[in-house]
Short mmCIF file of C-alpha atoms and ligand atoms in Angstrom, two decimals:
data_model
loop_
_atom_site.label_atom_id
_atom_site.label_comp_id
_atom_site.label_asym_id
_atom_site.label_seq_id
_atom_site.Cartn_x
_atom_site.Cartn_y
_atom_site.Cartn_z
CA MET A 8 -0.26 1.00 3.61
CA LEU A 9 1.64 3.93 4.91
CA LEU A 10 2.75 6.43 2.35
CA SER A 11 6.27 5.57 1.62
CA ARG A 12 8.26 8.21 -0.06
CA PHE A 13 9.48 10.01 3.05
CA SER A 14 11.20 6.88 4.20
CA ALA A 15 12.43 6.28 0.69
CA LEU A 16 14.02 9.68 0.73
CA ILE A 17 15.91 9.12 3.95
CA LEU A 18 16.90 5.55 3.16
CA LEU A 19 18.18 6.46 -0.26
CA CYS A 20 20.17 9.29 1.23
CA ILE A 21 21.70 7.01 3.81
CA THR A 22 22.57 4.52 1.11
CA THR A 23 23.85 7.22 -1.19
CA LEU A 24 26.85 5.22 -2.23
CA LEU A 25 24.71 2.25 -3.19
CA ALA A 26 21.77 4.01 -4.75
CA GLY A 27 23.43 7.15 -6.03
CA CYS A 28 20.50 9.22 -4.78
CA ARG A 29 20.39 12.67 -3.27
CA SER A 30 17.68 14.17 -1.12
CA ASP A 31 17.30 17.16 -3.42
CA GLU A 32 15.85 14.85 -6.07
CA TRP A 33 12.56 14.78 -4.16
CA ARG A 34 9.69 17.22 -4.67
CA HIS A 35 6.18 17.63 -3.29
CA THR A 36 3.18 17.60 -5.58
CA GLU A 37 0.81 20.50 -5.08
CA ILE A 38 -2.07 20.12 -2.66
CA VAL A 39 -5.25 20.64 -4.68
CA PRO A 40 -7.90 22.26 -2.43
CA ILE A 41 -11.23 20.42 -2.29
CA GLN A 42 -14.38 22.19 -1.16
CA PRO A 43 -16.84 20.42 1.15
CA GLY A 44 -19.52 18.73 -0.95
CA ALA A 45 -17.32 18.70 -4.06
CA THR A 46 -17.78 16.08 -6.75
CA ILE A 47 -14.58 14.25 -7.65
CA HIS A 48 -14.28 12.28 -10.89
CA LEU A 49 -11.97 9.27 -10.81
CA ARG A 50 -10.84 7.11 -13.73
CA VAL A 51 -10.99 3.43 -12.77
CA ALA A 52 -9.40 0.28 -14.18
CA HIS A 53 -9.63 -3.35 -13.15
CA ALA A 54 -6.26 -4.97 -13.81
CA VAL A 55 -6.68 -8.73 -13.85
CA ASN A 56 -4.27 -11.60 -13.49
CA ASP A 57 -6.09 -14.56 -15.03
CA ARG A 58 -4.31 -17.00 -12.73
CA LEU A 59 -6.12 -15.64 -9.68
CA PRO A 60 -9.76 -15.36 -8.60
CA ARG A 61 -11.28 -12.05 -9.62
CA MET A 62 -14.24 -9.95 -8.56
CA THR A 63 -17.28 -10.00 -10.84
CA PRO A 64 -18.64 -6.76 -12.35
CA GLU A 65 -21.40 -6.89 -9.73
CA GLN A 66 -18.82 -7.12 -6.96
CA LEU A 67 -16.90 -4.19 -8.42
CA THR A 68 -20.10 -2.15 -8.40
CA THR A 69 -20.66 -3.06 -4.75
CA LEU A 70 -17.04 -2.18 -3.98
CA LEU A 71 -17.22 1.24 -5.64
CA ASP A 72 -20.61 2.00 -4.06
CA ALA A 73 -19.15 1.27 -0.63
CA ALA A 74 -16.13 3.50 -1.32
CA GLN A 75 -18.48 6.26 -2.44
CA ARG A 76 -20.65 5.99 0.69
CA THR A 77 -17.68 5.88 3.05
CA ALA A 78 -15.94 8.83 1.38
CA LEU A 79 -19.13 10.90 1.55
CA GLU A 80 -19.73 10.06 5.18
CA HIS A 81 -16.17 10.65 6.38
CA PHE A 82 -14.79 13.23 3.95
CA GLY A 83 -17.94 14.96 2.68
CA VAL A 84 -17.12 14.49 -1.01
CA HIS A 85 -19.06 12.85 -3.82
CA LEU A 86 -16.98 10.37 -5.78
CA LYS A 87 -17.99 9.77 -9.39
CA PHE A 88 -16.28 6.78 -10.97
CA SER A 89 -15.75 6.27 -14.67
CA THR A 90 -16.88 3.08 -16.31
CA VAL A 91 -14.40 0.46 -15.14
CA THR A 92 -11.82 -0.29 -17.85
CA GLU A 93 -10.91 -3.96 -17.91
CA THR A 94 -7.18 -4.48 -18.44
CA THR A 95 -4.43 -6.82 -17.33
CA VAL A 96 -1.81 -6.59 -14.62
CA ASP A 97 0.90 -6.96 -17.23
CA ALA A 98 -0.51 -4.11 -19.33
CA VAL A 99 -0.49 -1.79 -16.32
CA LEU A 100 3.03 -2.74 -15.22
CA ALA A 101 4.22 -2.30 -18.82
CA LEU A 102 3.49 1.42 -18.44
CA ILE A 103 6.53 1.79 -16.17
CA PRO A 104 9.23 3.70 -18.05
CA PRO A 105 12.14 1.22 -18.43
CA LYS A 106 14.77 3.64 -17.15
CA VAL A 107 12.80 4.37 -13.99
CA ARG A 108 12.25 0.67 -13.42
CA GLN A 109 15.97 0.12 -13.77
CA ALA A 110 16.70 2.94 -11.32
CA ARG A 111 14.51 1.29 -8.67
CA MET A 112 15.42 -2.37 -9.13
CA ASN A 113 17.97 -2.31 -6.31
CA GLU A 114 15.19 -1.50 -3.81
CA ILE A 115 13.70 -4.98 -4.25
CA TYR A 116 14.65 -7.71 -1.79
CA ASP A 117 14.93 -10.79 -4.00
CA PHE A 118 13.15 -13.41 -1.87
CA LYS A 119 12.46 -15.71 -4.81
CA SER A 120 16.07 -16.57 -5.62
CA GLY A 121 17.28 -16.37 -2.04
CA LYS A 122 19.71 -13.60 -2.91
CA GLY A 123 18.14 -11.01 -0.61
CA ASP A 124 20.30 -9.29 1.99
CA ARG A 125 18.67 -9.86 5.39
CA LYS A 126 20.97 -7.43 7.16
CA ARG A 127 20.15 -4.64 4.73
CA LEU A 128 16.43 -5.41 5.06
CA ALA A 129 16.64 -5.09 8.86
CA GLU A 130 18.60 -1.87 8.52
CA SER A 131 15.99 -0.42 6.18
CA ILE A 132 13.23 -1.30 8.64
CA LEU A 133 15.22 0.44 11.36
CA VAL A 134 15.50 3.55 9.20
CA THR A 135 11.72 3.63 8.75
CA LEU A 136 11.11 3.13 12.48
CA GLN A 137 13.51 5.94 13.34
CA GLU A 138 12.12 8.21 10.68
CA ARG A 139 8.61 7.72 12.10
CA LYS A 140 10.01 8.48 15.59
CA THR A 141 8.64 5.09 16.67
CA LYS A 142 8.77 4.30 20.36
CA LEU A 143 9.80 0.70 20.98
CA ALA A 144 7.10 0.17 23.61
CA ASP A 145 4.33 1.46 21.29
CA ALA A 146 5.46 -0.58 18.31
CA LEU A 147 5.79 -3.69 20.47
CA ALA A 148 2.32 -3.16 21.94
CA TYR A 149 0.91 -3.00 18.41
CA ALA A 150 2.85 -5.93 16.98
CA ARG A 151 3.18 -8.20 20.04
CA PRO A 152 0.10 -10.34 19.33
CA TYR A 153 1.56 -11.28 15.95
CA LEU A 154 5.15 -11.95 16.99
CA PRO A 155 6.75 -14.99 18.65
CA ALA A 156 5.91 -14.97 22.37
CA THR A 157 9.53 -15.32 23.42
CA ILE A 158 10.90 -12.14 21.88
CA SER A 159 11.99 -9.22 24.05
CA PRO A 160 13.91 -6.68 21.96
CA LYS A 161 15.80 -4.10 23.99
CA SER A 162 16.17 -1.58 21.19
CA LEU A 163 14.64 -0.56 17.88
CA GLN A 164 17.66 -2.12 16.25
CA GLU A 165 16.88 -5.53 17.78
CA PHE A 166 13.21 -5.07 16.96
CA SER A 167 14.09 -4.40 13.31
CA VAL A 168 15.97 -7.68 13.06
CA ILE A 169 12.94 -9.54 14.47
CA LEU A 170 10.56 -7.76 12.09
CA ALA A 171 12.75 -8.65 9.11
CA GLU A 172 12.69 -12.31 10.14
CA VAL A 173 8.93 -12.30 10.68
CA MET A 174 8.40 -10.56 7.35
CA LEU A 175 10.49 -13.10 5.44
CA GLU A 176 8.79 -16.04 7.16
CA GLY A 177 5.43 -14.56 6.24
CA LEU A 178 6.54 -14.07 2.65
CA ASN A 179 7.53 -17.70 2.56
CA ASP A 180 4.01 -18.57 3.72
CA TRP A 181 2.52 -16.53 0.87
CA ARG A 182 4.68 -18.56 -1.51
CA SER A 183 2.79 -21.68 -0.49
CA ILE A 184 -0.55 -20.33 -1.72
CA GLN A 185 -1.72 -21.77 -5.01
CA ALA A 186 -3.40 -20.03 -7.93
CA ILE A 187 -6.33 -21.40 -9.96
CA ASP A 188 -3.89 -23.39 -12.10
CA GLY A 189 -2.45 -25.16 -9.06
CA LYS A 190 0.89 -23.38 -9.31
CA PRO A 191 2.12 -20.83 -6.74
CA VAL A 192 0.42 -17.43 -6.78
CA LEU A 193 3.85 -15.86 -6.38
CA ASP A 194 5.44 -16.89 -9.67
CA ASP A 195 8.60 -15.74 -11.43
CA THR A 196 6.99 -12.56 -12.73
CA PRO A 197 7.32 -9.24 -10.87
CA ARG A 198 3.51 -8.87 -10.63
CA ASN A 199 3.66 -9.21 -6.84
CA GLU A 200 6.40 -6.59 -6.37
CA TRP A 201 5.32 -3.45 -4.52
CA VAL A 202 8.15 -1.44 -6.09
CA TYR A 203 6.69 -2.09 -9.56
CA TRP A 204 3.22 -0.98 -8.56
CA ASP A 205 4.69 2.00 -6.75
CA THR A 206 6.43 3.10 -9.97
CA VAL A 207 3.56 2.80 -12.46
CA GLY A 208 2.55 6.45 -11.99
CA TYR A 209 5.81 7.67 -13.54
CA GLY A 210 4.42 6.29 -16.80
CA GLU A 211 1.42 7.51 -18.73
CA LEU A 212 -1.15 5.89 -16.49
CA PRO A 213 -4.66 6.83 -17.64
CA TYR A 214 -6.33 5.91 -14.33
CA ASP A 215 -6.62 7.39 -10.84
CA LEU A 216 -7.62 4.07 -9.32
CA VAL A 217 -6.34 0.65 -10.37
CA ILE A 218 -8.19 -2.21 -8.72
CA THR A 219 -6.43 -5.54 -9.16
CA ASN A 220 -6.92 -9.15 -8.14
CA GLN A 221 -3.14 -9.50 -7.89
CA LEU A 222 -1.54 -10.52 -4.60
CA VAL A 223 0.99 -7.79 -3.87
CA ALA A 224 3.42 -9.30 -1.37
CA SER A 225 7.12 -8.55 -1.39
CA ALA A 226 10.03 -7.15 0.60
CA GLU A 227 11.88 -3.95 -0.14
CA TYR A 228 14.89 -2.14 1.24
CA THR A 229 12.65 0.91 1.26
CA ALA A 230 9.92 1.99 3.61
CA VAL A 231 8.88 -1.29 5.22
CA GLU A 232 6.26 -0.50 7.83
CA VAL A 233 5.60 -2.49 11.00
CA HIS A 234 2.10 -3.43 9.86
CA THR A 235 3.39 -4.58 6.46
CA ALA A 236 6.23 -6.60 7.98
CA ILE A 237 3.97 -8.54 10.35
CA ARG A 238 1.66 -9.43 7.43
CA GLY A 239 4.58 -11.00 5.56
CA GLY A 240 5.02 -8.08 3.20
CA LEU A 241 1.41 -8.05 2.05
CA THR A 242 0.00 -4.77 0.69
CA THR A 243 -3.72 -4.12 0.42
CA GLY A 244 -3.27 -0.85 -1.39
CA THR A 245 -1.01 2.14 -1.73
CA THR A 246 -1.45 5.76 -2.71
CA THR A 247 1.53 6.92 -4.69
CA PHE A 248 2.75 9.44 -7.23
CA SER A 249 1.07 9.72 -10.61
CA ARG A 250 2.07 12.33 -13.13
CA THR A 251 -1.26 12.09 -14.97
CA SER A 252 -3.59 12.31 -11.99
CA PRO A 253 -5.13 15.69 -11.03
CA SER A 254 -4.43 14.96 -7.35
CA GLY A 255 -0.78 14.05 -8.07
CA SER A 256 -1.42 10.53 -6.78
CA PHE A 257 -3.08 7.33 -7.88
CA VAL A 258 -4.23 4.34 -5.87
CA PHE A 259 -3.55 0.70 -6.58
CA TRP A 260 -5.88 -1.57 -4.70
CA SER A 261 -5.66 -5.33 -4.29
CA THR A 262 -8.85 -7.31 -3.75
CA PHE A 263 -6.86 -10.48 -3.03
CA PRO A 264 -6.76 -10.06 0.79
CA PHE A 265 -10.58 -9.80 0.78
CA THR A 266 -11.34 -12.74 -1.53
CA ASP A 267 -8.58 -15.25 -0.81
CA SER A 268 -9.87 -18.18 1.23
CA SER A 269 -6.52 -19.84 1.97
CA PRO A 270 -5.85 -20.81 5.61
CA LEU A 271 -3.23 -18.06 5.76
CA SER A 272 -5.61 -15.25 4.76
CA HIS A 273 -8.34 -16.79 6.90
CA ALA A 274 -6.05 -16.61 9.95
CA LEU A 275 -4.89 -13.06 9.17
CA ARG A 276 -8.53 -11.94 8.96
CA GLY A 277 -9.04 -13.14 12.54
CA ASP A 278 -10.33 -16.60 11.56
CA GLU A 279 -13.09 -15.50 9.26
CA ASP A 280 -13.93 -15.45 5.57
CA TYR A 281 -16.25 -13.04 3.79
CA ASN A 282 -18.96 -13.99 1.33
CA THR A 283 -18.77 -12.36 -2.10
CA THR A 284 -20.89 -9.34 -1.19
CA GLN A 285 -19.13 -8.77 2.13
CA ALA A 286 -15.71 -9.02 0.47
CA ALA A 287 -16.69 -6.36 -2.07
CA ALA A 288 -18.34 -4.05 0.46
CA LEU A 289 -15.50 -4.24 3.00
CA SER A 290 -12.93 -3.75 0.26
CA GLY A 291 -14.79 -0.64 -0.92
CA ALA A 292 -15.07 0.78 2.59
CA TYR A 293 -11.37 0.28 3.19
CA LEU A 294 -10.58 1.75 -0.23
CA ALA A 295 -11.88 5.05 1.17
CA HIS A 296 -8.74 5.03 3.36
CA GLU A 297 -6.59 5.34 0.23
CA ILE A 298 -8.98 7.92 -1.23
CA GLY A 299 -8.25 9.96 1.92
CA HIS A 300 -4.53 9.78 1.16
CA MET A 301 -5.07 10.55 -2.51
CA LEU A 302 -7.42 13.52 -2.31
CA PHE A 303 -6.58 15.08 1.06
CA LYS A 304 -3.09 13.72 1.82
CA PHE A 305 -4.20 12.64 5.29
CA GLY A 306 -1.82 10.77 7.59
CA HIS A 307 -2.39 7.80 9.89
CA PRO A 308 -4.06 8.35 13.26
CA PHE A 309 -2.82 5.00 14.59
CA GLY A 310 -5.16 3.47 17.16
CA GLN A 311 -7.93 6.03 16.54
CA ASN A 312 -10.44 3.36 15.65
CA LYS A 313 -13.19 5.77 14.68
CA CYS A 314 -11.10 7.13 11.78
CA VAL A 315 -11.04 5.71 8.26
CA MET A 316 -7.38 6.73 8.16
CA ASN A 317 -6.50 4.35 11.00
CA PRO A 318 -4.93 1.32 9.25
CA ALA A 319 -6.67 -2.02 9.75
CA SER A 320 -4.89 -4.43 12.06
CA MET A 321 -3.62 -7.41 10.01
CA LEU A 322 -6.56 -8.22 7.67
CA HIS A 323 -9.26 -7.49 10.24
CA TYR A 324 -11.32 -5.39 7.85
CA ARG A 325 -14.69 -6.13 9.39
CA THR A 326 -13.57 -5.06 12.87
CA TRP A 327 -11.98 -1.97 11.32
CA GLN A 328 -15.26 -1.00 9.67
CA GLN A 329 -17.42 -1.70 12.72
CA GLN A 330 -15.42 0.79 14.80
CA LEU A 331 -15.73 3.73 12.39
CA ASP A 332 -17.54 6.85 13.54
CA ALA A 333 -17.40 9.78 11.14
CA GLN A 334 -18.83 12.26 13.64
CA ARG A 335 -15.89 11.67 15.98
CA CYS A 336 -13.18 11.96 13.34
CA ARG A 337 -13.79 15.09 11.32
CA ILE A 338 -11.38 16.60 8.82
CA GLY A 339 -8.93 18.84 10.68
CA SER A 340 -9.86 17.52 14.12
CA ILE A 341 -6.46 15.89 14.76
CA PRO A 342 -3.04 16.44 13.14
CA GLU A 343 -3.24 13.30 10.99
CA MET A 344 -6.60 14.46 9.64
CA GLN A 345 -5.24 17.83 8.52
CA VAL A 346 -5.32 18.30 4.76
CA GLY A 347 -1.75 17.91 3.51
CA ALA A 348 -0.52 16.00 6.58
CA ILE A 349 1.54 13.79 4.25
CA PRO A 350 2.01 15.45 0.86
CA GLU A 351 2.75 13.27 -2.13
CA ILE A 352 6.37 13.37 -3.16
CA TYR A 353 8.13 12.23 -6.26
CA ASN A 354 11.66 11.80 -7.48
CA GLU A 355 12.54 14.51 -9.94
CA ASN A 356 15.22 12.43 -11.65
CA TRP A 357 12.84 9.54 -12.22
CA LEU A 358 10.27 11.93 -13.63
CA ARG A 359 12.89 13.38 -15.94
CA MET A 360 13.80 9.87 -17.09
CA ALA A 361 10.12 9.09 -17.63
CA LEU A 362 9.66 12.16 -19.78
CA GLY A 363 12.77 11.31 -21.77
CA HIS A 364 14.77 14.40 -20.80
ZN1 ZN B 407 -2.70 4.45 4.73
#
């Protein structure tokens, strides 16, 4: 997923009256220089929701091995992972400082109760498109295969309305998926809400990497990207602020899109499923994408298929991996692969709330 805080900053400033936010609340974390060949130690947790299928310890080992290999090949660093701490999704989300959670609640589009504001969602998508300096033709070329054939938006504004509709329809599809207990995966809890996961790092999070079997699918009035919208609000992983992490960021990483065998996920993967080993290995390889955000603050070289930092199309992880070529996407070779291309930012007020000042 695209790093989000820049959009958050602009959106919150535009909606100042609603959110009460000011742009001067945002700060960059420091870029920590990393030497070629460095060894990086990362603290890892596996946050489990018992209602959903989970990866076995063997799969987690395969996943982390693949992340290690991919990071070494593409970024030239040696990742050393801690022993994986087994915890629960609820325990991780409980680390969010209550005041910060409260401050961010109005970013969540409430699709469960039907009280979400479609117009505001479309407007927030437009803000993100404009902030990214998106060209309508480029965005359409990227998204066209996944949108209704009849659409022909004449402006980014029209395109935003379509994306909001597609996103909400997709979210509705995710609601039809059942958990092990036969009830919907997306239940009444906020476990699926991206805003919650994106806020955990304001608490005392003792991990740099949180792997979870949770389906993270939701809609926000903040930083909705084209590729997230067309997947029905599904997030594979995000790199976001963490006050306890040496890099200033932590990663949350969902294995659900790799392991889920529902017809919906099957279709989004390009009509294929992965066996247990493939799911773990592909998940680990793609996790290196977030490691690139976390350690080096790389951006997104969209369409540069040889780069780990190019986001996968839909859930086509295998195709994504097959196209990688580390020799043709070196650090510093293109603007998005410059160290610090997208620094981590955080909200100073939220941090102050978290620290109880
Ligand atoms: Zn990314």
